[in-house]
CSV table of C-alpha atoms in Angstrom, one decimal:
chain,number,residue,atom,x,y,z
P,1,GLU,CA,0.0,0.0,0.0
P,2,ASP,CA,1.3,3.5,-0.9
P,3,GLN,CA,2.2,5.6,2.1
P,4,VAL,CA,3.1,9.3,2.4
P,5,THR,CA,4.3,10.9,5.6
P,6,GLN,CA,4.8,14.7,6.0
P,7,SER,CA,6.8,16.4,8.7
P,8,PRO,CA,6.6,18.5,10.7
P,9,GLU,CA,2.9,18.6,11.2
P,10,ALA,CA,3.1,22.4,11.9
P,11,LEU,CA,5.8,25.0,11.4
P,12,ARG,CA,5.9,28.5,12.8
P,13,LEU,CA,8.4,30.8,11.1
P,14,GLN,CA,9.4,34.5,11.3
P,15,GLU,CA,9.2,36.4,8.1
P,16,GLY,CA,12.5,35.8,6.3
P,17,GLU,CA,13.3,32.7,8.2
P,18,SER,CA,14.0,30.0,5.6
P,19,SER,CA,13.0,26.3,6.3
P,20,SER,CA,12.2,23.0,4.7
P,21,LEU,CA,9.2,20.7,4.7
P,22,ASN,CA,9.7,16.9,4.3
P,23,CYS,CA,7.6,14.3,2.5
P,24,SER,CA,8.6,10.7,2.8
P,25,TYR,CA,7.0,8.1,0.6
P,26,THR,CA,6.8,4.4,0.1
P,27,VAL,CA,5.3,3.4,-3.2
P,28,SER,CA,5.5,0.8,-5.9
P,29,GLY,CA,6.6,2.5,-9.1
P,30,LEU,CA,6.5,6.3,-8.5
P,31,ARG,CA,4.9,8.0,-11.5
P,32,GLY,CA,4.9,11.5,-10.0
P,33,LEU,CA,5.2,13.4,-6.7
P,34,PHE,CA,2.9,16.4,-6.4
P,35,TRP,CA,3.0,19.4,-4.1
P,36,TYR,CA,-0.2,21.4,-3.4
P,37,ARG,CA,-0.9,24.5,-1.3
P,38,GLN,CA,-4.2,24.7,0.6
P,39,ASP,CA,-5.6,27.8,2.2
P,40,PRO,CA,-8.3,27.6,4.8
P,41,GLY,CA,-11.7,26.9,3.3
P,42,LYS,CA,-10.2,26.4,-0.2
P,43,GLY,CA,-9.3,23.5,-2.4
P,44,PRO,CA,-5.7,22.4,-2.9
P,45,GLU,CA,-3.8,24.6,-5.4
P,46,PHE,CA,-1.3,22.9,-7.6
P,47,LEU,CA,2.4,23.9,-7.1
P,48,PHE,CA,4.7,21.3,-8.6
P,49,THR,CA,5.1,17.8,-10.1
P,50,LEU,CA,8.4,15.9,-9.8
P,51,TYR,CA,8.9,12.8,-11.8
P,52,SER,CA,12.4,11.4,-11.1
P,53,ALA,CA,15.1,11.5,-8.4
P,54,GLY,CA,17.3,14.5,-8.7
P,55,GLU,CA,14.7,16.7,-10.3
P,56,GLU,CA,14.1,20.2,-8.9
P,57,LYS,CA,11.5,22.8,-9.6
P,58,GLU,CA,11.1,26.4,-8.4
P,59,LYS,CA,8.4,29.0,-8.1
P,60,GLU,CA,9.0,32.3,-6.4
P,61,ARG,CA,10.2,31.5,-2.9
P,62,LEU,CA,9.4,27.8,-3.2
P,63,LYS,CA,11.8,25.0,-4.4
P,64,ALA,CA,10.9,21.3,-4.5
P,65,THR,CA,13.4,18.5,-4.7
P,66,LEU,CA,13.0,14.8,-5.1
P,67,THR,CA,15.1,11.7,-4.0
P,68,LYS,CA,14.2,8.1,-4.2
P,69,LYS,CA,12.6,8.1,-0.8
P,70,GLU,CA,11.6,11.7,-0.1
P,71,SER,CA,10.8,15.1,-1.3
P,72,PHE,CA,11.6,18.5,0.2
P,73,LEU,CA,9.8,21.8,-0.2
P,74,HIS,CA,12.2,24.6,0.6
P,75,ILE,CA,10.7,28.0,1.5
P,76,THR,CA,13.3,30.8,1.1
P,77,ALA,CA,12.8,34.0,3.0
P,78,PRO,CA,9.1,33.4,3.5
P,79,LYS,CA,6.5,36.1,3.7
P,80,PRO,CA,3.2,36.1,5.7
P,81,GLU,CA,1.3,35.3,2.5
P,82,ASP,CA,3.1,32.0,2.3
P,83,SER,CA,1.1,30.8,5.4
P,84,ALA,CA,-0.9,27.8,4.3
P,85,THR,CA,-1.1,24.0,4.5
P,86,TYR,CA,1.3,22.3,2.1
P,87,LEU,CA,0.2,18.9,0.9
P,88,CYS,CA,2.4,16.3,-0.7
P,89,ALA,CA,0.9,13.5,-2.8
P,90,VAL,CA,2.2,10.5,-4.9
P,91,GLN,CA,0.8,8.9,-8.0
P,92,ALA,CA,2.0,5.3,-8.3
P,93,GLY,CA,2.0,2.8,-11.1
P,94,ALA,CA,-0.1,0.2,-9.3
P,95,ALA,CA,-2.7,2.6,-8.1
P,96,GLY,CA,-3.8,4.0,-11.4
P,97,ASN,CA,-4.2,7.8,-11.7
P,98,LYS,CA,-5.3,8.5,-8.1
P,99,LEU,CA,-3.2,10.6,-5.8
P,100,THR,CA,-2.3,9.4,-2.3
P,101,PHE,CA,-1.8,12.4,0.1
P,102,GLY,CA,0.1,12.9,3.2
P,103,GLY,CA,-1.4,14.7,6.2
P,104,GLY,CA,0.0,18.1,5.3
P,105,THR,CA,2.3,20.6,7.0
P,106,ARG,CA,0.6,23.8,8.4
P,107,VAL,CA,2.9,26.7,7.9
P,108,LEU,CA,2.5,30.0,9.7
P,109,VAL,CA,4.7,32.9,8.8
P,110,LYS,CA,4.6,35.7,11.3
P,111,PRO,CA,5.6,39.3,10.3
R,1,GLY,CA,-15.6,29.5,-15.2
R,2,ALA,CA,-12.2,28.1,-15.9
R,3,GLY,CA,-11.9,26.0,-12.8
R,4,VAL,CA,-13.6,22.9,-11.2
R,5,SER,CA,-16.9,24.0,-9.9
R,6,GLN,CA,-18.7,22.3,-7.0
R,7,SER,CA,-22.1,22.8,-5.5
R,8,PRO,CA,-23.4,23.2,-2.9
R,9,ARG,CA,-20.4,24.8,-1.2
R,10,TYR,CA,-22.1,24.2,2.2
R,11,LYS,CA,-24.6,21.6,3.2
R,12,VAL,CA,-26.1,20.8,6.6
R,13,ALA,CA,-28.0,17.5,6.7
R,14,LYS,CA,-29.9,15.8,9.4
R,15,ARG,CA,-28.7,12.3,10.2
R,16,GLY,CA,-30.5,9.8,8.0
R,17,GLN,CA,-31.0,12.3,5.1
R,18,ASP,CA,-29.7,11.7,1.6
R,19,VAL,CA,-27.4,14.3,0.0
R,20,ALA,CA,-26.2,14.9,-3.5
R,21,LEU,CA,-23.0,16.8,-4.3
R,22,ARG,CA,-22.3,18.1,-7.8
R,23,CYS,CA,-19.1,18.6,-9.7
R,24,ASP,CA,-18.5,20.4,-12.9
R,25,PRO,CA,-15.0,19.6,-14.1
R,26,ILE,CA,-12.8,21.8,-16.3
R,27,SER,CA,-14.2,21.6,-19.9
R,28,GLY,CA,-12.7,18.8,-21.8
R,29,HIS,CA,-11.1,17.0,-18.9
R,30,VAL,CA,-11.3,13.3,-19.2
R,31,SER,CA,-10.4,12.2,-15.7
R,32,LEU,CA,-12.5,13.1,-12.6
R,33,PHE,CA,-11.8,12.3,-9.0
R,34,TRP,CA,-13.7,12.6,-5.7
R,35,TYR,CA,-11.8,12.9,-2.4
R,36,GLN,CA,-12.9,13.2,1.2
R,37,GLN,CA,-11.0,15.5,3.6
R,38,ALA,CA,-11.6,15.5,7.3
R,39,LEU,CA,-10.6,18.5,9.4
R,40,GLY,CA,-6.8,18.8,9.8
R,41,GLN,CA,-6.2,15.8,7.5
R,42,GLY,CA,-5.0,15.3,3.9
R,43,PRO,CA,-7.5,14.3,1.3
R,44,GLU,CA,-8.5,10.7,1.0
R,45,PHE,CA,-9.3,9.1,-2.4
R,46,LEU,CA,-12.9,8.0,-2.9
R,47,THR,CA,-13.4,7.2,-6.6
R,48,TYR,CA,-12.1,7.9,-10.1
R,49,PHE,CA,-13.8,8.3,-13.5
R,50,GLN,CA,-12.3,8.3,-17.0
R,51,ASN,CA,-15.0,9.8,-19.2
R,52,GLU,CA,-18.2,8.0,-18.0
R,53,ALA,CA,-16.5,4.9,-16.8
R,54,GLN,CA,-15.9,4.5,-13.1
R,55,LEU,CA,-12.5,2.8,-13.1
R,56,ASP,CA,-11.8,2.8,-9.4
R,57,LYS,CA,-14.2,3.0,-6.5
R,58,SER,CA,-12.0,1.4,-3.9
R,59,GLY,CA,-12.1,4.4,-1.6
R,60,LEU,CA,-15.8,4.6,-1.1
R,61,PRO,CA,-16.3,3.9,2.6
R,62,SER,CA,-19.6,2.0,2.4
R,63,ASP,CA,-22.4,1.1,0.1
R,64,ARG,CA,-24.2,4.3,1.2
R,65,PHE,CA,-21.8,6.2,-1.1
R,66,PHE,CA,-22.5,6.3,-4.8
R,67,ALA,CA,-21.0,8.3,-7.6
R,68,GLU,CA,-21.9,8.7,-11.2
R,69,ARG,CA,-20.8,10.6,-14.3
R,70,PRO,CA,-23.4,9.5,-16.9
R,71,GLU,CA,-22.3,11.7,-19.9
R,72,GLY,CA,-18.6,11.9,-19.1
R,73,SER,CA,-18.8,15.5,-17.9
R,74,VAL,CA,-20.7,16.5,-14.7
R,75,SER,CA,-20.5,14.1,-11.8
R,76,THR,CA,-22.6,13.6,-8.7
R,77,LEU,CA,-21.6,12.1,-5.4
R,78,LYS,CA,-24.6,10.8,-3.5
R,79,ILE,CA,-24.5,9.8,0.2
R,80,GLN,CA,-27.6,7.9,1.5
R,81,ARG,CA,-28.7,7.8,5.1
R,82,THR,CA,-26.0,10.3,6.2
R,83,GLN,CA,-24.3,9.7,9.5
R,84,GLN,CA,-22.2,12.0,11.7
R,85,GLU,CA,-18.9,10.5,10.6
R,86,ASP,CA,-19.7,11.6,7.0
R,87,SER,CA,-19.1,15.2,8.0
R,88,ALA,CA,-16.2,16.3,5.9
R,89,VAL,CA,-15.2,18.4,2.9
R,90,TYR,CA,-15.8,16.6,-0.4
R,91,LEU,CA,-13.3,17.6,-3.0
R,92,CYS,CA,-13.7,17.1,-6.7
R,93,ALA,CA,-10.7,17.2,-9.1
R,94,SER,CA,-10.2,16.8,-12.8
R,95,SER,CA,-7.3,16.4,-15.2
R,96,PRO,CA,-7.0,16.3,-19.0
R,97,SER,CA,-5.9,12.7,-19.1
R,98,SER,CA,-3.7,10.2,-17.4
R,99,GLY,CA,-0.5,11.5,-16.0
R,100,ASN,CA,-1.5,15.2,-16.2
R,101,THR,CA,-1.8,17.7,-13.4
R,102,ILE,CA,-4.9,17.2,-11.3
R,103,TYR,CA,-6.9,20.4,-10.5
R,104,PHE,CA,-9.2,20.6,-7.5
R,105,GLY,CA,-12.4,22.5,-6.8
R,106,GLU,CA,-13.1,24.5,-3.7
R,107,GLY,CA,-15.0,21.6,-2.1
R,108,SER,CA,-18.4,20.9,-0.6
R,109,TRP,CA,-18.5,21.2,3.1
R,110,LEU,CA,-21.0,18.6,4.6
R,111,THR,CA,-22.1,18.8,8.2
R,112,VAL,CA,-24.3,16.0,9.5
R,113,VAL,CA,-26.2,16.9,12.6
């Protein structure tokens, strides 16, 4: 069974204080690893897809990296508007097209 | 609209009532998914359609849950005889085809009292 574990569960940062979120996964045949951002009361908003170990993608202050066992979401010099829950999900070969999500990391950036 | 549209956004149901939740996917998207998200948790897969065919319903928690997509576009998730544990946000998502980015709607918040 595909498993995704995110850590930490919650993260409080001062504005400008860089940090990293971890997503560990156990799957049979990774087809893609997805990062989403979710604001309170909203649906998940797509950020990145990573397909193979060593791949990196960037968007503004966010950078996602992938290894064979985990992915990191690095937040560089965060601003209060980066406060959200960040969700990691995997799409695995045996499971068809569905995404299996982790529990998310709630990030709060204080000014 | 350009995104996945869900209705109603909020629904309060008395225990035992039947509810129907609607999803309008992005135009032309072949794949459609339903997820359930409990408060403070990540979304949990319920079911998946490719066009009108329901290819995976392994996540539906009981036979009280039923989903359909008869014409390969709009989908409805129906919950019969609602129970308190059904209270959650129900998210619909769509993608152009297999392997593409999956886009989510804002969700339908169901509270069973």
